[in-house]
Short mmCIF file of C-alpha atoms in Angstrom, two decimals:
data_model
loop_
_atom_site.label_atom_id
_atom_site.label_comp_id
_atom_site.label_asym_id
_atom_site.label_seq_id
_atom_site.Cartn_x
_atom_site.Cartn_y
_atom_site.Cartn_z
CA MET A 489 22.19 51.41 -9.97
CA PRO A 490 18.64 50.57 -11.10
CA LYS A 491 17.36 47.19 -10.02
CA LYS A 492 17.31 44.45 -12.61
CA ILE A 493 13.85 43.44 -13.74
CA PRO A 494 13.26 39.77 -12.78
CA VAL A 495 12.24 38.74 -16.28
CA ARG A 496 11.79 35.04 -15.54
CA LYS A 497 9.56 35.71 -12.54
CA ALA A 498 7.59 38.23 -14.56
CA MET A 499 7.02 35.57 -17.22
CA VAL A 500 5.55 33.21 -14.61
CA TYR A 501 3.16 35.90 -13.39
CA LEU A 502 2.23 36.85 -16.95
CA ILE A 503 1.41 33.28 -18.01
CA PHE A 504 -1.09 32.82 -15.19
CA PHE A 505 -2.45 36.37 -15.43
CA ILE A 506 -3.07 36.05 -19.18
CA LEU A 507 -4.91 32.75 -18.75
CA MET A 508 -7.04 34.20 -15.95
CA ILE A 509 -8.00 37.17 -18.14
CA LYS A 510 -8.80 34.82 -21.01
CA GLN A 511 -11.00 32.68 -18.79
CA LEU A 512 -12.99 35.60 -17.41
CA TYR A 513 -13.40 37.12 -20.86
CA SER A 514 -14.54 33.78 -22.33
CA TYR A 515 -17.62 33.64 -20.11
CA ALA A 516 -18.38 37.33 -19.57
CA GLY A 517 -21.92 38.04 -20.74
CA MET A 518 -22.50 34.54 -22.14
CA GLY A 519 -26.00 33.14 -21.67
CA TYR A 520 -27.21 29.74 -20.50
CA THR A 521 -28.80 27.05 -22.65
CA LEU A 522 -30.63 23.87 -21.70
CA ILE A 523 -28.53 20.71 -21.86
CA GLU A 524 -29.78 18.33 -24.54
CA ASN A 525 -32.44 15.91 -23.24
CA SER A 526 -32.73 17.86 -19.96
CA THR A 527 -35.56 20.00 -18.62
CA TYR A 528 -33.72 21.81 -15.81
CA GLY A 529 -29.98 21.35 -16.48
CA PHE A 530 -28.16 24.31 -18.01
CA GLN A 531 -24.77 24.80 -19.66
CA GLN A 532 -22.81 27.91 -20.56
CA LEU A 533 -20.62 27.79 -23.64
CA PRO A 534 -17.49 29.98 -23.59
CA ARG A 535 -16.73 32.69 -26.09
CA ILE A 536 -14.13 31.53 -28.63
CA GLY A 537 -12.61 34.02 -31.04
CA GLY A 538 -9.57 36.04 -31.98
CA VAL A 539 -9.06 37.49 -28.50
CA THR A 540 -9.22 34.18 -26.62
CA ILE A 541 -7.00 32.44 -29.19
CA ALA A 542 -4.45 35.26 -29.04
CA LEU A 543 -4.34 35.11 -25.23
CA ASP A 544 -3.96 31.32 -25.25
CA TYR A 545 -1.09 31.33 -27.72
CA LEU A 546 0.61 34.29 -26.04
CA ALA A 547 0.66 32.35 -22.77
CA LEU A 548 1.86 29.22 -24.60
CA ALA A 549 4.63 31.19 -26.34
CA LEU A 550 5.79 32.58 -22.97
CA LEU A 551 5.79 29.08 -21.47
CA ILE A 552 7.81 27.61 -24.35
CA THR A 553 10.28 30.51 -24.16
CA LEU A 554 10.71 30.05 -20.41
CA PHE A 555 11.25 26.31 -20.89
CA LEU A 556 13.93 26.86 -23.54
CA VAL A 557 15.71 29.48 -21.42
CA GLU A 558 15.70 27.20 -18.37
CA TYR A 559 16.45 24.00 -20.30
CA PRO A 560 20.09 23.68 -19.08
CA LYS A 561 18.88 23.87 -15.47
CA ILE A 562 16.14 21.33 -16.10
CA ILE A 563 18.68 18.80 -17.41
CA ARG A 564 20.75 19.20 -14.25
CA LYS A 565 17.80 18.91 -11.87
CA LEU A 566 15.80 16.04 -13.37
CA THR A 567 16.82 12.39 -13.46
CA GLU A 568 17.50 10.71 -16.79
CA LEU A 569 14.16 8.89 -16.65
CA GLY A 570 12.26 12.06 -15.78
CA MET A 571 13.93 14.03 -18.56
CA THR A 572 13.31 11.24 -21.07
CA ALA A 573 9.60 11.05 -20.19
CA LEU A 574 9.30 14.83 -20.50
CA LEU A 575 11.00 14.93 -23.91
CA VAL A 576 9.05 11.91 -25.24
CA MET A 577 5.76 13.50 -24.25
CA THR A 578 6.75 16.86 -25.75
CA GLY A 579 7.89 15.21 -28.98
CA ALA A 580 4.65 13.20 -29.23
CA VAL A 581 2.61 16.37 -28.73
CA VAL A 582 4.49 18.14 -31.55
CA CYS A 583 4.06 15.16 -33.91
CA TRP A 584 0.33 14.85 -33.21
CA ALA A 585 -0.08 18.61 -33.62
CA PHE A 586 1.40 18.40 -37.13
CA ILE A 587 -0.79 15.38 -37.96
CA THR A 588 -3.90 17.23 -36.76
CA LEU A 589 -2.90 20.34 -38.70
CA ILE A 590 -2.49 18.34 -41.92
CA ARG A 591 -5.72 16.34 -41.46
CA TYR A 592 -8.09 19.00 -40.17
CA GLY A 593 -6.54 22.36 -40.96
CA ALA A 594 -5.36 25.39 -39.01
CA LYS A 595 -8.85 26.44 -37.91
CA THR A 596 -9.38 23.22 -35.95
CA VAL A 597 -5.96 23.47 -34.33
CA LEU A 598 -6.52 27.10 -33.33
CA TYR A 599 -10.10 26.92 -32.08
CA SER A 600 -10.29 23.58 -30.27
CA GLU A 601 -9.39 23.17 -26.59
CA THR A 602 -8.40 19.52 -26.99
CA THR A 603 -5.98 19.57 -29.93
CA PRO A 604 -2.54 18.11 -29.14
CA GLU A 605 -0.65 21.36 -28.49
CA VAL A 606 -2.66 21.97 -25.30
CA TYR A 607 -0.69 19.13 -23.69
CA LEU A 608 2.38 21.36 -23.74
CA THR A 609 1.12 22.38 -20.30
CA ILE A 610 3.63 19.79 -19.10
CA LEU A 611 6.39 22.31 -19.90
CA ALA A 612 5.32 24.16 -16.74
CA VAL A 613 7.50 21.68 -14.81
CA VAL A 614 10.17 24.31 -15.44
CA VAL A 615 8.53 26.49 -12.78
CA GLY A 616 8.62 23.69 -10.23
CA VAL A 617 12.26 22.66 -10.65
CA ASP A 618 13.59 26.19 -10.03
CA ASP A 619 13.32 27.47 -6.44
CA LYS A 620 12.97 31.13 -7.40
CA LEU A 621 10.37 30.48 -10.07
CA TYR A 622 8.44 28.22 -7.73
CA GLY A 623 8.57 30.93 -5.08
CA SER A 624 6.89 33.27 -7.56
CA PHE A 625 4.18 30.70 -8.24
CA SER A 626 3.59 29.85 -4.58
CA ARG A 627 3.05 33.53 -3.77
CA ILE A 628 0.10 33.74 -6.15
CA ALA A 629 -1.34 30.20 -6.05
CA LEU A 630 -3.58 30.62 -3.01
CA ARG A 631 -4.55 34.16 -4.02
CA MET A 632 -5.63 32.92 -7.45
CA GLY A 633 -7.52 30.10 -5.76
CA VAL A 634 -9.44 32.49 -3.51
CA PHE A 635 -10.17 34.76 -6.47
CA SER A 636 -11.40 31.80 -8.54
CA LEU A 637 -13.74 30.63 -5.77
CA ALA A 638 -15.07 34.18 -5.33
CA ALA A 639 -15.63 34.48 -9.09
CA SER A 640 -17.32 31.06 -9.08
CA LEU A 641 -19.70 32.10 -6.31
CA THR A 642 -20.50 35.36 -8.12
CA SER A 643 -21.22 33.47 -11.33
CA TYR A 644 -23.42 31.03 -9.43
CA LEU A 645 -25.48 33.84 -7.90
CA LEU A 646 -25.96 35.34 -11.36
CA PHE A 647 -27.12 31.92 -12.59
CA LEU A 648 -29.62 31.64 -9.72
CA SER A 649 -31.02 35.09 -10.50
CA LYS A 650 -31.95 33.84 -13.99
CA HIS A 651 -32.76 30.18 -13.26
CA PRO A 652 -33.73 29.82 -9.57
CA SER A 653 -34.73 26.16 -9.93
CA GLY A 654 -32.11 25.23 -12.51
CA LEU A 655 -29.23 22.81 -12.10
CA MET A 656 -25.81 23.83 -13.41
CA GLY A 657 -23.85 21.76 -15.87
CA ASN A 658 -20.66 22.92 -17.54
CA THR A 659 -20.73 26.64 -16.71
CA ALA A 660 -18.28 29.38 -15.73
CA ALA A 661 -19.18 28.83 -12.07
CA LEU A 662 -18.18 25.15 -12.22
CA ILE A 663 -15.04 25.74 -14.30
CA LEU A 664 -13.84 28.47 -11.92
CA TYR A 665 -14.70 26.31 -8.92
CA VAL A 666 -12.63 23.34 -10.14
CA GLN A 667 -9.72 25.70 -10.85
CA GLY A 668 -10.08 27.36 -7.45
CA PHE A 669 -10.18 24.02 -5.65
CA TRP A 670 -6.87 22.82 -7.08
CA LEU A 671 -5.16 26.18 -6.51
CA VAL A 672 -6.36 26.29 -2.89
CA VAL A 673 -5.15 22.73 -2.29
CA ILE A 674 -1.72 23.48 -3.79
CA GLY A 675 -1.39 26.92 -2.18
CA SER A 676 -2.40 25.65 1.26
CA ILE A 677 0.72 23.46 1.52
CA ASP A 678 3.03 26.43 2.13
CA TYR A 679 0.44 28.26 4.24
CA PHE A 680 0.09 25.24 6.52
CA LYS A 681 3.56 25.95 7.92
CA LYS A 682 2.06 28.91 9.81
CA ARG A 683 -0.36 27.93 12.55
CA LYS A 684 -2.21 31.24 12.34
CA LYS A 685 -3.05 30.50 8.69
CA ARG A 686 -4.50 27.02 9.30
CA ALA A 687 -7.91 28.34 10.35
CA PHE A 688 -8.07 30.26 7.07
CA ILE A 689 -7.29 27.07 5.12
CA CYS A 690 -10.08 25.22 6.97
CA PHE A 691 -12.44 28.09 6.11
CA LEU A 692 -11.51 27.80 2.42
CA MET A 693 -12.06 24.03 2.44
CA THR A 694 -15.49 24.65 3.99
CA ILE A 695 -16.28 27.01 1.11
CA CYS A 696 -15.08 24.35 -1.35
CA MET A 697 -17.36 21.77 0.28
CA VAL A 698 -20.40 24.08 0.29
CA LEU A 699 -19.92 25.00 -3.37
CA ALA A 700 -19.44 21.35 -4.34
CA LEU A 701 -22.78 20.53 -2.71
CA LEU A 702 -24.50 23.47 -4.38
CA PHE A 703 -23.06 22.49 -7.76
CA ASN A 704 -24.07 18.83 -7.29
CA ALA A 705 -20.39 17.87 -7.68
CA ARG A 706 -20.12 14.77 -5.48
CA SER A 707 -16.56 14.11 -6.66
CA TYR A 708 -15.32 17.38 -5.18
CA VAL A 709 -17.14 16.72 -1.93
CA ILE A 710 -15.05 13.53 -1.79
CA GLN A 711 -11.86 15.35 -2.82
CA SER A 712 -12.41 18.04 -0.18
CA LEU A 713 -12.84 15.39 2.52
CA ILE A 714 -9.77 13.47 1.32
CA TRP A 715 -7.59 16.58 1.54
CA THR A 716 -8.94 17.62 4.94
CA LEU A 717 -8.48 14.11 6.38
CA VAL A 718 -5.22 12.95 4.83
CA PHE A 719 -3.09 16.10 4.50
CA PRO A 720 -2.68 16.77 8.28
CA TYR A 721 -1.99 13.07 8.87
CA ILE A 722 0.85 12.64 6.37
CA THR A 723 2.48 16.00 7.14
CA THR A 724 2.49 15.76 10.96
CA GLN A 725 5.09 13.79 12.90
CA LYS A 726 4.15 10.49 14.51
CA GLY A 727 3.07 10.70 18.12
CA LYS A 728 1.69 14.23 17.88
CA ARG A 729 -1.99 14.82 18.56
CA GLY A 730 -2.20 17.19 15.61
CA ARG A 731 -1.75 14.22 13.30
CA PHE A 732 -5.43 13.38 13.70
CA ARG A 733 -6.72 16.93 13.56
CA GLY A 734 -7.89 16.22 10.01
CA VAL A 735 -10.53 13.82 11.35
CA TRP A 736 -12.11 16.51 13.50
CA ALA A 737 -11.66 19.13 10.78
CA ALA A 738 -13.34 16.88 8.20
CA VAL A 739 -16.27 16.18 10.55
CA ALA A 740 -16.67 19.89 11.30
CA ILE A 741 -16.28 21.06 7.69
CA GLY A 742 -18.53 18.34 6.31
CA GLY A 743 -21.15 18.91 8.98
CA LEU A 744 -21.21 22.68 8.46
CA ALA A 745 -21.37 22.35 4.68
CA PHE A 746 -24.16 19.76 4.69
CA ALA A 747 -26.17 21.68 7.30
CA PHE A 748 -25.83 24.95 5.37
CA VAL A 749 -26.97 23.52 2.04
CA ALA A 750 -29.74 21.40 3.60
CA ASN A 751 -31.22 24.48 5.28
CA PHE A 752 -30.74 27.16 2.63
CA GLU A 753 -31.00 25.13 -0.62
CA PRO A 754 -33.03 22.02 0.31
CA HIS A 755 -33.93 21.12 -3.29
CA LEU A 756 -30.24 21.11 -4.29
CA PHE A 757 -29.38 19.04 -1.23
CA GLU A 758 -32.09 16.54 -2.15
CA THR A 759 -30.78 16.37 -5.74
CA PHE A 760 -27.25 15.76 -4.43
CA MET A 761 -28.36 12.96 -2.10
CA GLU A 762 -30.25 11.28 -4.94
CA LYS A 763 -27.08 11.34 -7.04
CA THR A 764 -24.82 9.76 -4.41
CA ASP A 765 -25.63 6.17 -5.38
CA ARG A 766 -26.11 6.79 -9.09
CA ASP A 767 -23.65 5.22 -11.55
CA THR A 768 -22.84 7.73 -14.30
CA ARG A 769 -19.63 6.12 -15.59
CA SER A 770 -20.06 2.40 -16.31
CA PHE A 771 -22.28 2.77 -19.36
CA GLN A 772 -19.66 5.03 -20.97
CA TYR A 773 -16.95 2.38 -20.57
CA ILE A 774 -19.19 -0.43 -21.85
CA GLU A 775 -20.19 1.54 -24.94
CA LEU A 776 -16.64 2.71 -25.68
CA PHE A 777 -14.98 -0.70 -25.25
CA SER A 778 -17.62 -2.43 -27.37
CA GLN A 779 -16.59 -0.27 -30.35
CA THR A 780 -12.80 -0.25 -29.91
CA ASN A 781 -9.89 -2.66 -29.54
CA LEU A 782 -6.48 -2.59 -27.87
CA LYS A 783 -4.77 -1.26 -30.99
CA ASP A 784 -7.02 1.82 -30.98
CA PHE A 785 -5.79 2.78 -27.52
CA LEU A 786 -2.14 1.98 -28.17
CA ILE A 787 -1.83 3.95 -31.41
CA GLY A 788 -4.72 6.40 -31.11
CA GLN A 789 -7.40 7.35 -33.62
CA GLY A 790 -6.63 11.04 -33.88
CA TYR A 791 -8.37 14.25 -32.92
CA ALA A 792 -11.78 13.49 -34.49
CA PHE A 793 -12.36 10.06 -32.90
CA GLN A 794 -15.97 9.46 -31.78
CA TYR A 795 -18.02 6.55 -30.50
CA TYR A 796 -21.76 5.99 -30.58
CA SER A 797 -23.63 6.12 -27.27
CA PRO A 798 -27.05 4.40 -27.38
CA THR A 799 -27.71 5.68 -23.86
CA MET A 800 -27.21 9.32 -24.84
CA GLY A 801 -28.56 8.84 -28.35
CA GLY A 802 -25.70 10.20 -30.42
CA PHE A 803 -21.99 10.24 -31.25
CA TYR A 804 -19.63 11.41 -28.53
CA SER A 805 -15.94 12.25 -28.42
CA TYR A 806 -15.86 12.78 -24.64
CA ILE A 807 -15.65 10.30 -21.78
CA ASP A 808 -15.37 10.96 -18.04
CA ASN A 809 -11.88 9.47 -17.88
CA GLY A 810 -8.90 11.60 -18.83
CA TYR A 811 -6.61 8.63 -19.54
CA LEU A 812 -9.05 6.92 -21.90
CA PHE A 813 -9.80 10.24 -23.59
CA LEU A 814 -6.08 10.77 -24.24
CA MET A 815 -5.47 7.22 -25.46
CA MET A 816 -8.47 6.93 -27.75
CA ARG A 817 -7.26 10.05 -29.53
CA TYR A 818 -3.47 10.00 -29.32
CA GLY A 819 -2.56 6.55 -28.02
CA ILE A 820 -0.04 5.94 -25.27
CA SER A 821 2.57 8.29 -26.75
CA ILE A 822 1.25 11.23 -24.69
CA CYS A 823 -0.62 9.44 -21.90
CA LEU A 824 2.10 7.01 -20.76
CA PRO A 825 4.88 9.62 -20.26
CA TYR A 826 2.44 11.89 -18.41
CA VAL A 827 1.38 9.10 -16.04
CA LEU A 828 5.04 8.15 -15.53
CA LEU A 829 5.88 11.74 -14.56
CA LEU A 830 2.98 11.76 -12.09
CA VAL A 831 4.05 8.46 -10.50
CA MET A 832 7.69 9.58 -10.27
CA GLY A 833 6.58 12.83 -8.64
CA ILE A 834 4.49 10.96 -6.06
CA TYR A 835 7.34 8.55 -5.26
CA ASN A 836 9.92 11.33 -4.89
CA SER A 837 7.66 13.39 -2.66
CA LEU A 838 6.95 10.46 -0.34
CA PHE A 839 10.38 8.85 -0.08
CA TYR A 840 13.10 11.33 -1.06
CA ASN A 841 12.51 14.25 1.29
CA LYS A 842 12.55 14.49 5.06
CA GLU A 843 10.40 17.63 5.17
CA ARG A 844 6.94 16.29 5.94
CA LEU A 845 5.05 19.14 4.27
CA ILE A 846 6.56 18.07 0.94
CA ARG A 847 4.40 14.95 1.20
CA GLY A 848 1.45 17.22 0.57
CA TYR A 849 2.57 17.44 -3.05
CA SER A 850 2.26 13.67 -3.40
CA LEU A 851 -1.32 13.87 -2.12
CA VAL A 852 -2.10 16.58 -4.69
CA LEU A 853 -0.81 14.35 -7.50
CA ILE A 854 -2.64 11.26 -6.19
CA MET A 855 -5.88 13.24 -6.06
CA TRP A 856 -5.22 14.55 -9.58
CA MET A 857 -4.65 11.02 -10.87
CA CYS A 858 -7.95 9.95 -9.30
CA ALA A 859 -9.70 12.96 -10.84
CA LEU A 860 -8.36 12.10 -14.30
CA GLY A 861 -9.33 8.48 -13.77
CA GLY A 862 -13.01 9.33 -13.57
CA LEU A 863 -13.52 10.44 -9.97
CA SER A 864 -14.18 14.04 -11.02
CA VAL A 865 -16.17 15.32 -13.98
CA TYR A 866 -14.90 18.09 -16.24
CA THR A 867 -11.31 17.14 -15.37
CA MET A 868 -9.02 16.59 -18.32
CA LEU A 869 -5.76 17.93 -19.67
CA VAL A 870 -6.27 21.31 -21.31
CA PHE A 871 -4.20 24.48 -21.50
CA ASP A 872 -5.52 26.25 -18.43
CA ILE A 873 -4.42 27.41 -15.00
CA LYS A 874 -5.17 24.25 -13.03
CA CYS A 875 -3.28 21.97 -15.45
CA LEU A 876 -0.31 24.33 -15.43
CA ALA A 877 -0.39 24.36 -11.62
CA ILE A 878 -0.35 20.54 -11.52
CA ALA A 879 2.64 20.53 -13.91
CA VAL A 880 4.41 22.94 -11.54
CA VAL A 881 3.85 20.48 -8.67
CA ILE A 882 5.17 17.62 -10.83
CA GLY A 883 8.33 19.64 -11.51
CA ARG A 884 8.72 20.40 -7.81
CA CYS A 885 8.57 16.71 -6.96
CA LEU A 886 10.79 15.53 -9.84
CA ALA A 887 13.64 17.79 -8.69
CA ILE A 888 13.70 16.25 -5.19
CA HIS A 889 15.53 13.02 -6.13
CA ARG A 890 18.39 14.78 -7.95
CA GLU A 891 18.82 17.34 -5.13
CA LYS A 892 19.06 14.58 -2.53
CA ARG A 893 21.57 12.64 -4.63
CA LYS A 894 23.75 15.74 -5.01
CA LYS A 895 23.71 16.31 -1.25
CA SER A 896 24.66 12.66 -0.67
CA GLU A 897 27.55 12.88 -3.15
CA LYS A 898 28.75 16.12 -1.55
CA GLY A 899 28.63 14.51 1.89
CA ALA A 900 30.55 11.45 0.65
CA LYS A 901 33.31 13.65 -0.79
CA THR A 902 33.57 15.56 2.49
CA ASP A 903 33.87 12.32 4.48
CA ALA A 904 36.53 11.02 2.09
CA ARG A 905 38.85 13.96 2.73
CA PRO A 906 41.78 13.21 5.05
#
């Protein structure tokens, strides 16, 4: 008999493959332009058109279909609170999508990367709650991360060939790097089980650190150090010397990365060091809060909300804080359930599983919450690979509590038998 085609697994692969193709196509052949009010900072705007829109909505359609097919399993595996938060967030996204469609038309909904429907990335929890689907994801996570970092480095070298003394802003190299970082962090959890693979993970974190320094991304230097330091500590049993291997690994990785950049790209290293004590966030908060009130953040002002920035000399709709960005547009109806799902995932991973490696998922979610809170630039909820991967991790953590409760109930029934 012919083997059955694993349709559900194929859908998982297709979703991520389609989004990777879309991302590469978006930036292929696109030039660089000077950032406004800058003499050496460059940005690279992605290509947006029929092809990219079709790929986005094809991936979204596959995700929604997979969620609906797996819905009965999701109900059984999530707690009532987790399921409620998921449905409330999904319902709020649908409502805001209709409001945006009515107010601003189909073109805005289709072409923008921050319209409400992009927050349906949360539906990717379906991949995390199912062991087989998660197995499919875990097999490609690290590979996609390595590919993203390689593509980022290639894009960076192309940038240097055109602008040797330029400083990168929002470009393909940075977008691919951020994506690669999160995929490497998530994918390394399963690889860490094998001692022979740990050296490879340390090598990848060194690459992440070097690229963060080259890209002047201090937040990802911090994130790389956090992962290297904390992950071995929380996933290794007490009393074992390996619990503190992260300290030595962080010193080695950080030292190698700083030495490499200082010797081969001294002007970038100098720019990075100058930025370390610079405050690039506070003025945004002061300007935003001076023009808004509590009601604006509770209810939301809709897709087109903007505030005036005297510092930047114009109207802006963006702020380096994913939570505030969500609330000033769509209120707490989307933001609060998402944060609740993150917190529940962290709690479950830390306290409802005896397998220490599972705690690595909680660290991923804590780092993601910090990134959204303003630690990392260019980090916000959009419909892309990294946000889907985070939703997968949330789903993995949310299923832990229900699985433990079922095992406890099964054990109690066994003990009760005469």
